[in-house]
Structures are given as structure tokens and as C-alpha cells.
Short mmCIF file of C-alpha atoms in Angstrom, two decimals:
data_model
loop_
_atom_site.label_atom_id
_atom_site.label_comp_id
_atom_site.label_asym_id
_atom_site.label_seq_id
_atom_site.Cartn_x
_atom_site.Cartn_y
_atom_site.Cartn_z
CA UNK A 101 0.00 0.00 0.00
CA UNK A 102 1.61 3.24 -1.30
CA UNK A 103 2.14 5.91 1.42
CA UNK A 104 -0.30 9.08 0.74
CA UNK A 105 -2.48 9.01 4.26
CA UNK A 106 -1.61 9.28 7.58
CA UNK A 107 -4.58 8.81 10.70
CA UNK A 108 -2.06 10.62 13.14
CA UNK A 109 -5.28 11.17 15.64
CA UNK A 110 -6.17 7.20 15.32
CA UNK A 111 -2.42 6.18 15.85
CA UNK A 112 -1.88 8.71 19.02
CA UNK A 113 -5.28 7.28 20.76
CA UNK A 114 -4.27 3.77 19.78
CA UNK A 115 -0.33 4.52 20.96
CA UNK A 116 -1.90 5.75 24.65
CA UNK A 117 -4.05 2.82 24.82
CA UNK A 118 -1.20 0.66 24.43
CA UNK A 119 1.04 2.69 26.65
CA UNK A 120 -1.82 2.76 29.84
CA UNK A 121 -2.48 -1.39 29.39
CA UNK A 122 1.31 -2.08 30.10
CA UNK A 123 1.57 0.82 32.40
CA UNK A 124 -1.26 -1.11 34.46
CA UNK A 125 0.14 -4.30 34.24
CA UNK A 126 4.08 -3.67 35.23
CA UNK A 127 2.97 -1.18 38.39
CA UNK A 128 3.32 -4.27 40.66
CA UNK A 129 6.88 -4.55 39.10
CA UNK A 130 7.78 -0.86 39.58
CA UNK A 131 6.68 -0.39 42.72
CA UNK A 132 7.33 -3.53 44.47
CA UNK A 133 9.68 -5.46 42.28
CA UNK A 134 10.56 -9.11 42.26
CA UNK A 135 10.36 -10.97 45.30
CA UNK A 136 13.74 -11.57 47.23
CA UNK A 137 15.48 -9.68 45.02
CA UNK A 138 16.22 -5.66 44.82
CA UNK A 139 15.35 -3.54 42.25
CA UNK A 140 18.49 -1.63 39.97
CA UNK A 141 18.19 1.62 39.37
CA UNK A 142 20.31 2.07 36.56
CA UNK A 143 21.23 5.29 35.16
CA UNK A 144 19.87 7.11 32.31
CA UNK A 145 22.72 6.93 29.88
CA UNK A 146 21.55 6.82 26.18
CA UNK A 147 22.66 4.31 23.61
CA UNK A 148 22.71 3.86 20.31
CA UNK A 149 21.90 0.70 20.29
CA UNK A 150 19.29 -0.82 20.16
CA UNK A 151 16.90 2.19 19.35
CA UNK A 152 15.39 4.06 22.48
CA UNK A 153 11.94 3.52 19.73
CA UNK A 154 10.03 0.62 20.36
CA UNK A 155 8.54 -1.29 17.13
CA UNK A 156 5.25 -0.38 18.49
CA UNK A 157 6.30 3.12 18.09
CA UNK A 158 7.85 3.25 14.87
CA UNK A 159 6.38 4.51 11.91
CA UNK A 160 8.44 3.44 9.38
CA UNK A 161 7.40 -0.32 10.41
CA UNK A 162 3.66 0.72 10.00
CA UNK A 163 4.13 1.46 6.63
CA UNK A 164 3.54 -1.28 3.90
CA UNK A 165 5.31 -1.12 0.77
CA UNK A 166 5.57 -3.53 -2.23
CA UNK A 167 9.05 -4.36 -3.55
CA UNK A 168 9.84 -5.76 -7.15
CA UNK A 169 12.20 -8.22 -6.81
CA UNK A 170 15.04 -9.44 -8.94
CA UNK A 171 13.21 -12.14 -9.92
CA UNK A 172 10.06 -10.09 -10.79
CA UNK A 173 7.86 -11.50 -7.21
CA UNK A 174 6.42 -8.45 -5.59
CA UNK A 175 6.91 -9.01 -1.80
CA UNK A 176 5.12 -6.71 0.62
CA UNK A 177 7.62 -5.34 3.57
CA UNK A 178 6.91 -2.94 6.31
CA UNK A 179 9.19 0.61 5.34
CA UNK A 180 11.24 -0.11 7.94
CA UNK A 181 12.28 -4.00 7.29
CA UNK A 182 13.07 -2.31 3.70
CA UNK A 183 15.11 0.63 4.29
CA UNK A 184 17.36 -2.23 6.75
CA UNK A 185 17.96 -3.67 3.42
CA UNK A 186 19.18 -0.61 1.76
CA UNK A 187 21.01 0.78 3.93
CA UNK A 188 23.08 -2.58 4.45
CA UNK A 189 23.86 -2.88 0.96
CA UNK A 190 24.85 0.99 0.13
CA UNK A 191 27.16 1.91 3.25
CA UNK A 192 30.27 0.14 4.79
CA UNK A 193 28.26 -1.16 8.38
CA UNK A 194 31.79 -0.14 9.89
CA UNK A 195 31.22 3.71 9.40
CA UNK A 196 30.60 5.72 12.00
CA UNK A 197 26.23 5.93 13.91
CA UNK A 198 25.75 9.43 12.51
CA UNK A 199 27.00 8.64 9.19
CA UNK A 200 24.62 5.25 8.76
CA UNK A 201 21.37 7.37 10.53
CA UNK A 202 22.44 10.09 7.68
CA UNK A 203 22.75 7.24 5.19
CA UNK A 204 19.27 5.80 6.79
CA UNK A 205 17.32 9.15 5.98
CA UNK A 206 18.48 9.74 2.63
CA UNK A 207 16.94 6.35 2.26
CA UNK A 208 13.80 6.71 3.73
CA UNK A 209 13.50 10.43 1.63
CA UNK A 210 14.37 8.92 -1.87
CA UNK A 211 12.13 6.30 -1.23
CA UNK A 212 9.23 8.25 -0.73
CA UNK A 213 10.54 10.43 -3.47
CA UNK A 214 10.24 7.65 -6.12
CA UNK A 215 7.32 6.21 -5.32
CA UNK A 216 5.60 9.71 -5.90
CA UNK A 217 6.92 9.06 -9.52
CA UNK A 218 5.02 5.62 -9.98
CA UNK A 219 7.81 4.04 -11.78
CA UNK A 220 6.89 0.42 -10.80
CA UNK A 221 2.85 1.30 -10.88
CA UNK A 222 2.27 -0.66 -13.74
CA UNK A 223 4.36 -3.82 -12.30
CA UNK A 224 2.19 -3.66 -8.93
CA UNK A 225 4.89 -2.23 -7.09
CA UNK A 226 5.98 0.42 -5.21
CA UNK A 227 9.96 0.28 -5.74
CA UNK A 228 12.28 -2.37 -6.95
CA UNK A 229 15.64 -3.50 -5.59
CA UNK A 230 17.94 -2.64 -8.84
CA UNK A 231 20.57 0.13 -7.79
CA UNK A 232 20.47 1.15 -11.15
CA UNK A 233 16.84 1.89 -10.78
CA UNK A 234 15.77 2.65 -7.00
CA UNK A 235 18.58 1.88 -4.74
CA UNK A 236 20.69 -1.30 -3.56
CA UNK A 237 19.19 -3.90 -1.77
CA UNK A 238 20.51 -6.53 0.47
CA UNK A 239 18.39 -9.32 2.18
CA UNK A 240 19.61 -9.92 5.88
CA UNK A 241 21.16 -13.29 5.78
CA UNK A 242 23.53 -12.29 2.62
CA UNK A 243 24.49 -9.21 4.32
CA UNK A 244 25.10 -11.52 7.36
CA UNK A 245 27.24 -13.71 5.66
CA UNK A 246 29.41 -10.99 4.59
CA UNK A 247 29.89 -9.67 8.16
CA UNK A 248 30.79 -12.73 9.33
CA UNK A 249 31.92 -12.41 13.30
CA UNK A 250 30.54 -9.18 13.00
CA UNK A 251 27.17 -9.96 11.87
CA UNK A 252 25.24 -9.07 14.86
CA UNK A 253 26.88 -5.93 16.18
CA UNK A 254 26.87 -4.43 12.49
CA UNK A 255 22.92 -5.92 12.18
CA UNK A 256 21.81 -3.84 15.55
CA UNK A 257 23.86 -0.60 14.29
CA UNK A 258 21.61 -0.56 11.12
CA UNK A 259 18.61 -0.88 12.96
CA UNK A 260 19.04 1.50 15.23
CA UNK A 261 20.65 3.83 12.64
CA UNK A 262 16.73 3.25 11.01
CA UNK A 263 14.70 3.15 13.86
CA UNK A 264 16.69 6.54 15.64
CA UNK A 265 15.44 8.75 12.28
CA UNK A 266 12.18 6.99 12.58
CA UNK A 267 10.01 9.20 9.79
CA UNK A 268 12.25 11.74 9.52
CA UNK A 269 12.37 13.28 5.89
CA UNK A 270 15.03 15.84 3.66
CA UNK A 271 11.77 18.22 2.02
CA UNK A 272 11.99 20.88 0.09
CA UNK A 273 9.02 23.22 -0.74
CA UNK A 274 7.16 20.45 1.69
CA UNK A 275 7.70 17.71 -0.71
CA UNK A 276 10.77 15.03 -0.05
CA UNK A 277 13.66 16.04 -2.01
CA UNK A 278 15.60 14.02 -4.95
CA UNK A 279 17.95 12.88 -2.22
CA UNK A 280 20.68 11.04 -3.81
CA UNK A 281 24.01 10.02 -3.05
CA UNK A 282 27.26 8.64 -3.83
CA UNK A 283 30.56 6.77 -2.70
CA UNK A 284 33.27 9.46 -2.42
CA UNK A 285 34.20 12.97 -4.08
CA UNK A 286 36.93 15.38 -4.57
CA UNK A 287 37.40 19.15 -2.56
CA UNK A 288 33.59 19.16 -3.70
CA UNK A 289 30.20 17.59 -4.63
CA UNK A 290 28.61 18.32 -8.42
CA UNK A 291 25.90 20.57 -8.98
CA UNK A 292 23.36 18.42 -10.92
CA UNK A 293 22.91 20.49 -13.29
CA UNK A 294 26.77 19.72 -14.76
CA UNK A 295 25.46 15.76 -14.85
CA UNK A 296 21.90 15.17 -15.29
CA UNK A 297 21.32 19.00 -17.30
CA UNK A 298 18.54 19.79 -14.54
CA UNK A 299 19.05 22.18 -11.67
CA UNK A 300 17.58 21.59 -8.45
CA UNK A 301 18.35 24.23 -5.64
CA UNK A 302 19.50 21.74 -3.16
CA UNK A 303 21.96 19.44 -5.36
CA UNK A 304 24.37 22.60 -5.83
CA UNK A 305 28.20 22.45 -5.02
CA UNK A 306 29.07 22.34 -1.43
CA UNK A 307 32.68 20.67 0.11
CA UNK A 308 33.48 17.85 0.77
CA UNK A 309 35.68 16.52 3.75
CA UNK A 310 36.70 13.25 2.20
CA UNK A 311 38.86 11.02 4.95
CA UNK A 312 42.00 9.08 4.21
CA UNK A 313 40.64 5.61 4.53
CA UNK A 314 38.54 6.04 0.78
CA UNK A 315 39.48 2.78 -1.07
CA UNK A 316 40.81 3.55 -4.76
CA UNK A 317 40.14 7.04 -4.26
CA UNK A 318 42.65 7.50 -6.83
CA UNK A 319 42.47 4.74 -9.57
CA UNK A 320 44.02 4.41 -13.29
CA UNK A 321 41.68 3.10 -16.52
CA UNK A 322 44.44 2.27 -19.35
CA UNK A 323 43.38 0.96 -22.95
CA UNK A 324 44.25 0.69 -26.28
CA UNK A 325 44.28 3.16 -29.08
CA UNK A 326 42.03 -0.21 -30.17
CA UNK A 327 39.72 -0.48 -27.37
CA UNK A 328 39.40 3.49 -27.13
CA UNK A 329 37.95 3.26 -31.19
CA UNK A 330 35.23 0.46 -30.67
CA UNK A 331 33.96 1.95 -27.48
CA UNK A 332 33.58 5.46 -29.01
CA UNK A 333 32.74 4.54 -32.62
CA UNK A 334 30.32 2.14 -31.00
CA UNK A 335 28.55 5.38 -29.57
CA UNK A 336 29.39 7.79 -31.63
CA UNK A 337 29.36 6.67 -35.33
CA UNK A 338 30.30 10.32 -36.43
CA UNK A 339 33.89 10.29 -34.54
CA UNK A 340 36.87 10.59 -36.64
CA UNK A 341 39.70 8.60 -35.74
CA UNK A 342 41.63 8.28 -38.68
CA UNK A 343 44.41 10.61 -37.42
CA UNK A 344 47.26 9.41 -34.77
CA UNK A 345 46.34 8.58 -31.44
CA UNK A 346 47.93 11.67 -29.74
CA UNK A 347 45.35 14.28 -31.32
CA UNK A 348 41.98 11.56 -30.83
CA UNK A 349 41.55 13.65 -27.23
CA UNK A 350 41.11 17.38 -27.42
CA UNK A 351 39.56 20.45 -25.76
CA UNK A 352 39.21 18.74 -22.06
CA UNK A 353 37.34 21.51 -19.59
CA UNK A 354 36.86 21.55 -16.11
CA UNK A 355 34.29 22.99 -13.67
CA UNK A 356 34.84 24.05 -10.14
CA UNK A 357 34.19 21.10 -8.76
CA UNK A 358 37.67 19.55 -10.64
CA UNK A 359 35.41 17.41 -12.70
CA UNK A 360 35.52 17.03 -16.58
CA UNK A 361 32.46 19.66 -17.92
CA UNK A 362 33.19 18.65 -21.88
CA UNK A 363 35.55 16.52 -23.24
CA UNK A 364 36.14 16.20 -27.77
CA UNK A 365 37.10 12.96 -28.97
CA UNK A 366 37.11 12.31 -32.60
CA UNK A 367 36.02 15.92 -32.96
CA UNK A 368 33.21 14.58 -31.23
CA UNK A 369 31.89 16.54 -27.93
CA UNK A 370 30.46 14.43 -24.82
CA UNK A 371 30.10 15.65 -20.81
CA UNK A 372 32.37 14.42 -18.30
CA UNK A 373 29.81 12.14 -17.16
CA UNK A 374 29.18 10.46 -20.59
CA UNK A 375 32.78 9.88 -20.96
CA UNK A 376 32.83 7.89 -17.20
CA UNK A 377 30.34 5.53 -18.47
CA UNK A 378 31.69 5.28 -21.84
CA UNK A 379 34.85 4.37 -20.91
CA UNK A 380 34.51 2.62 -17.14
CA UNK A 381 35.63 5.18 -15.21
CA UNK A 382 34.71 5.40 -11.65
CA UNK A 383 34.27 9.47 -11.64
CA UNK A 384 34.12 12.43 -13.85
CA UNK A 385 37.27 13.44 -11.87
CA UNK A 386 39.49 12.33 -14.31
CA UNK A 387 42.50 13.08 -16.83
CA UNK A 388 43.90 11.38 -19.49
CA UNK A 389 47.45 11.11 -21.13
CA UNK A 390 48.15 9.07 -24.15
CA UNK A 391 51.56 7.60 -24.77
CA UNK A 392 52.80 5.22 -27.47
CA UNK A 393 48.97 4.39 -28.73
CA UNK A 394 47.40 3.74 -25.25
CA UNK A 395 45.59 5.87 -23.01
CA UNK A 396 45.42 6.22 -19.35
CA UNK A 397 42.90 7.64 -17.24
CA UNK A 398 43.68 9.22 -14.09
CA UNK A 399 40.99 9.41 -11.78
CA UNK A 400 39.67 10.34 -8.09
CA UNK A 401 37.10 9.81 -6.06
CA UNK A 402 34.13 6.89 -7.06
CA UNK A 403 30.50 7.90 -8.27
CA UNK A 404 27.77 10.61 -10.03
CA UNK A 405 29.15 13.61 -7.36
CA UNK A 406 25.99 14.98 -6.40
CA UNK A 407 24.14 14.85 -3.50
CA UNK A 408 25.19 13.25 -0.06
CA UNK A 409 29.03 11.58 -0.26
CA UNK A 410 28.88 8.87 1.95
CA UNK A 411 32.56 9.36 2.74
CA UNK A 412 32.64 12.69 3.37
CA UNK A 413 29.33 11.87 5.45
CA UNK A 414 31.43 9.18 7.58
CA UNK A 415 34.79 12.00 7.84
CA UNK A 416 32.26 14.88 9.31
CA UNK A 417 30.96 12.03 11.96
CA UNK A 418 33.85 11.49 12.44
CA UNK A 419 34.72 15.04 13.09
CA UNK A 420 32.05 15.64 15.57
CA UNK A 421 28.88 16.25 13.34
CA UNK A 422 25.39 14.99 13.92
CA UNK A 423 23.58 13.18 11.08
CA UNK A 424 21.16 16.58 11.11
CA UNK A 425 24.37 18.73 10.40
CA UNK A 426 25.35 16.21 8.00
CA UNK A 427 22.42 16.04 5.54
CA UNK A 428 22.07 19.85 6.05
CA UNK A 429 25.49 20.69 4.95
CA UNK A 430 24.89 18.27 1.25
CA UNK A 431 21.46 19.24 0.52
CA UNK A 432 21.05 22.95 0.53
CA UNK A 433 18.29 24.73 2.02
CA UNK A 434 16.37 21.27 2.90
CA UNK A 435 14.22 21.23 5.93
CA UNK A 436 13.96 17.79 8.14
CA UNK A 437 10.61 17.23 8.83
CA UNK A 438 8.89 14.05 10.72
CA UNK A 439 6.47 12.53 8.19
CA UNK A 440 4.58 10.88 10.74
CA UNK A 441 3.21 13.79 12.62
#
């Protein structure tokens, strides 16, 4: 059942119904405790884990949503069971609490975001678990697996990094924003307009603290004066190639962000962007040399640039920096609002 109604006067009587019946049956417990023994009194020092929010409580797990599956089966999850699953499979369980709860609302906000677009409608679904489509998706005994010995602790710091942003959404203009994200960056994030041609006010520019434990943040693409032809002729049928290797490349701008804006190959003009997909690179931070027939691409940082960097996201928690402060400082001019309220 797609999210678009919420009975918050129905759910607050039903939540103080709840909370009176086990008030009434645990007084004997409070007040007299159990026999022969003394009561604790512990004190109140918070945790993050597990979540101060009970399941009862959340509202993310009252939410039903209907995920396409690789395999084409719809399964129905609660929000909460599914946003687990995403957040597992698209940041290292190792980073720091702030940086998963960060990671945990961008989540929940593109989620909602894309199923106001009805991209699965037609399949019966609400989203899907392609990356390349919605966002990655991991079911709990795979990502176990891949923990190994640290299965549990990293399974409880999800869940609490879910269930401690419980409805919390990025909005813009009172709608939830296009909240995207990516593995690492340079100095700075993209403005979206340099990748996808659209400008949004809140994917602009902003820095980026990336940390020193980014794997490959610098990384080298070399291939043939061969390999470079087929690729590009493949995509661009109109490139001319018949001259020698060392004038193919031409004309390579930058934009303030120190990724490729327009780059001429063949006499043929593409975006930064197009030529990372073209030829396999893992940013649009890139530049490329060609010596004796083959060229190599030099290149930093890992993803699209715009939006949320998760590593930067992990180096500001790091740094002192609450998840609030963290989504804040990527998005520009969001507001964080509770959705289920």
C-alpha cells in the first residue's frame, strides 16, 4: 500500500491505549519489584543501540510497501524492514552511527521520493531493488554472511541507525527532495545540473571533507588506441579517428568542482559524465594522457558527485557532526521534517 495518508489522531489514541495497558500491568513490578530480590536503578545513559523507539512506536514499520524483486515476485515489507535492506547494501556497516542514521534518511527520503513518480505502478509495485533503478538492496542473511563475526553488532547498528530517524524526511518546498548520493568525491560535490542537465536548488556544489581511509580514491583506466575506437565509434558513429592517437583527445574543460564539464574525442563533444560511463571510469574526476597508442585515465574519487558523499558523510561524523548537520550541509536549504506527525 503506497504511502499518501496518515490517521495521526487514530495512531496517538491507539499509541496511549497501548502505553496505559502495560503501564497497568508492570505497576506491581515498579513499585514492588521481584520478590527476594532488589530492584536496579540504573542510570539514564543513552545508547545507540538498540533504538530508544520501540517497534510499536515506529512509523516506518507501520508502513507497507511492495518491492519488485530481482526475480520479478512483488513481496510486501513494512518501510522499515526495507530501508534495513538498503542501507546494508549501500554503506560500509563499519562507518561511524551518525553517518549510517544520515545514510538511513536519505533512504527513507528517496524512497518516498520515487514512489511519488510511480515508476513500478504498472508492475504492482511500489519500488524495486535494482541500484540502477531505485537503490541497492541486500536481504539480511547475505548481508550476514558478509559480516561474518561481526554480523550481529553491524545488524543492531543498522537498525538502530533506522529506527533513531524513525520518519524523519530531507523536504523541500514540503515535498521530499531528490535525495541522492554517492561513494566518495573530490574538494567538492557536483551541482546536478553539470550531470543530469537539470538544476535543483538543493543538489548545488558544497565541500566535501573526504577522509583518508577512501578505497581507490585514486584509480588508473588504461586501454588501447584499439579499445578506445570500438567503445567510441560504438557510440558515436560520427567520430573521426583516422588521425594518430595523440590528437583523438582534445579540448578537455573543467568545472569548479575539478570534474571534466566537456571533453572532444574524434572531434566529437560528450560531458564528463558520458565519458565515465563510456569508458569505465569510476568518476568524472578524471585526466587522461596518451603515450605510445594507449591511453590512461587518471581518476579520483568513485561515483555521479551529487548529492550526499557517503565518505565525506562518515569523515564529518567522524569530526564531531550529527547526522542533522550532515544532511544539512549536502542538501542545501532542505528542511527535516517528521512525516509521521
Amino acid at each position: 500500500m503506497q504511502i499518501l495518508e496518515f490517521w495521526k489522531p487514530v495512531r496517538r489514541a491507539f499509541a496511549m491505549g497501548a502505553f496505559l495497558g502495560v503501564l497497568v500491568f508492570l505497576m506491581p513490578v515498579i513499585f514492588l519489584g521481584v520478590e527476594g530480590e532488589e530492584v536496579a536503578v540504573l542510570p539514564p545513559e543513552p545508547t545507540p543501540v538498540p533504538s530508544q523507539k520501540t517497534p510499536a512506536e515506529s512509523w516506518d514499520n507501520g508502513q507497507t510497501l511492495r518491492v519488485l524483486q530481482e526475480d520479478g515476485a512483488v513481496e510486501e515489507m513494512s518501510l522499515g524492514g526495507y530501508l534495513w535492506r538498503v542501507v546494508a547494501a549501500e554503506m560500509p556497516a563499519s562507518f561511524e552511527q551518525e553517518a549510517l542514521r544520515a545514510q538511513a534518511v536519505c533512504a527513507r527520503t528517496y524512497s518516498l521520493w520515487k514512489m511519488a513518480a510511480g515508476s513500478h505502478r504498472e508492475e504492482g509495485a511500489d519500488l524495486c531493488t535494482d541500484s540502477g533503478c531505485c537503490q541497492a538492496y541486500i536481504e539480511p542473511e547475505q548481508a550476514g554472511e558478509n559480516w561474518g563475526d561481526s554480523s550481529q553488532t553491524y545488524s543492531e547498528k543498522i537498525a538502530a541507525a533506522v529506527a533513531d530517524t524513525d520518519a524523519q524526511v530531507l523536504t523541500y518546498d514540503g515535498q521530499p527532495i531528490q535525495a541522492v548520493f554517492f561513494s566518495s568525491s573530490t574538494d567538492a560535490t557536483e551541482d546536478a545540473a553539470q550531470v543530469w542537465g537539470n538544476s535543483l536548488p538543493y543538489l548545488v556544489s558544497v565541500s566535501s571533507p573526504e577522509g583518508e581511509e577512501v578505497p581507490n580514491y585514486h584509480s588508473t583506466v588504461t586501454l588501447t588506441a584499439d579499445q578506445l575506437r570500438e567503445l567510441v565509434t560504438g557510440q558515436y558513429p560520427d567520430a573521426d579517428l583516422s588521425a594518430n592517437p595523440s590528437e583523438w583527445i582534445s579540448n578537455v574543460s573543467y568545472n569548479a568542482s575539478g570534474r571534466v564539464s566537456n571533453i572532444e574525442v574524434g572531434g566529437v563533444s560528450m560531458s564528463g559524465g558520458a565519458a565515465r560511463t563510456l569508458f569505465g571510469l569510476r568518476s568524472a574526476c578524471f585526466q587522461v594522457e596518451e603515450s605510445e597508442g594507449s591511453f590512461t585515465f587518471s581518476v579520483t574519487g568513485y561515483g555521479h558527485g551529487v548529492g550526499m558523499s557517503q565518505y565525506g558523510a562518515n569523515a564529518m561524523a567522524k569530526e564531531g557532526s550529527g547526522w542533522r548537520e550532515i544532511v544539512t550541509h549536502y542538501y542545501t536549504g532542505v528542511n527535516i521534517e517528521s512525516w509521521g506527525e
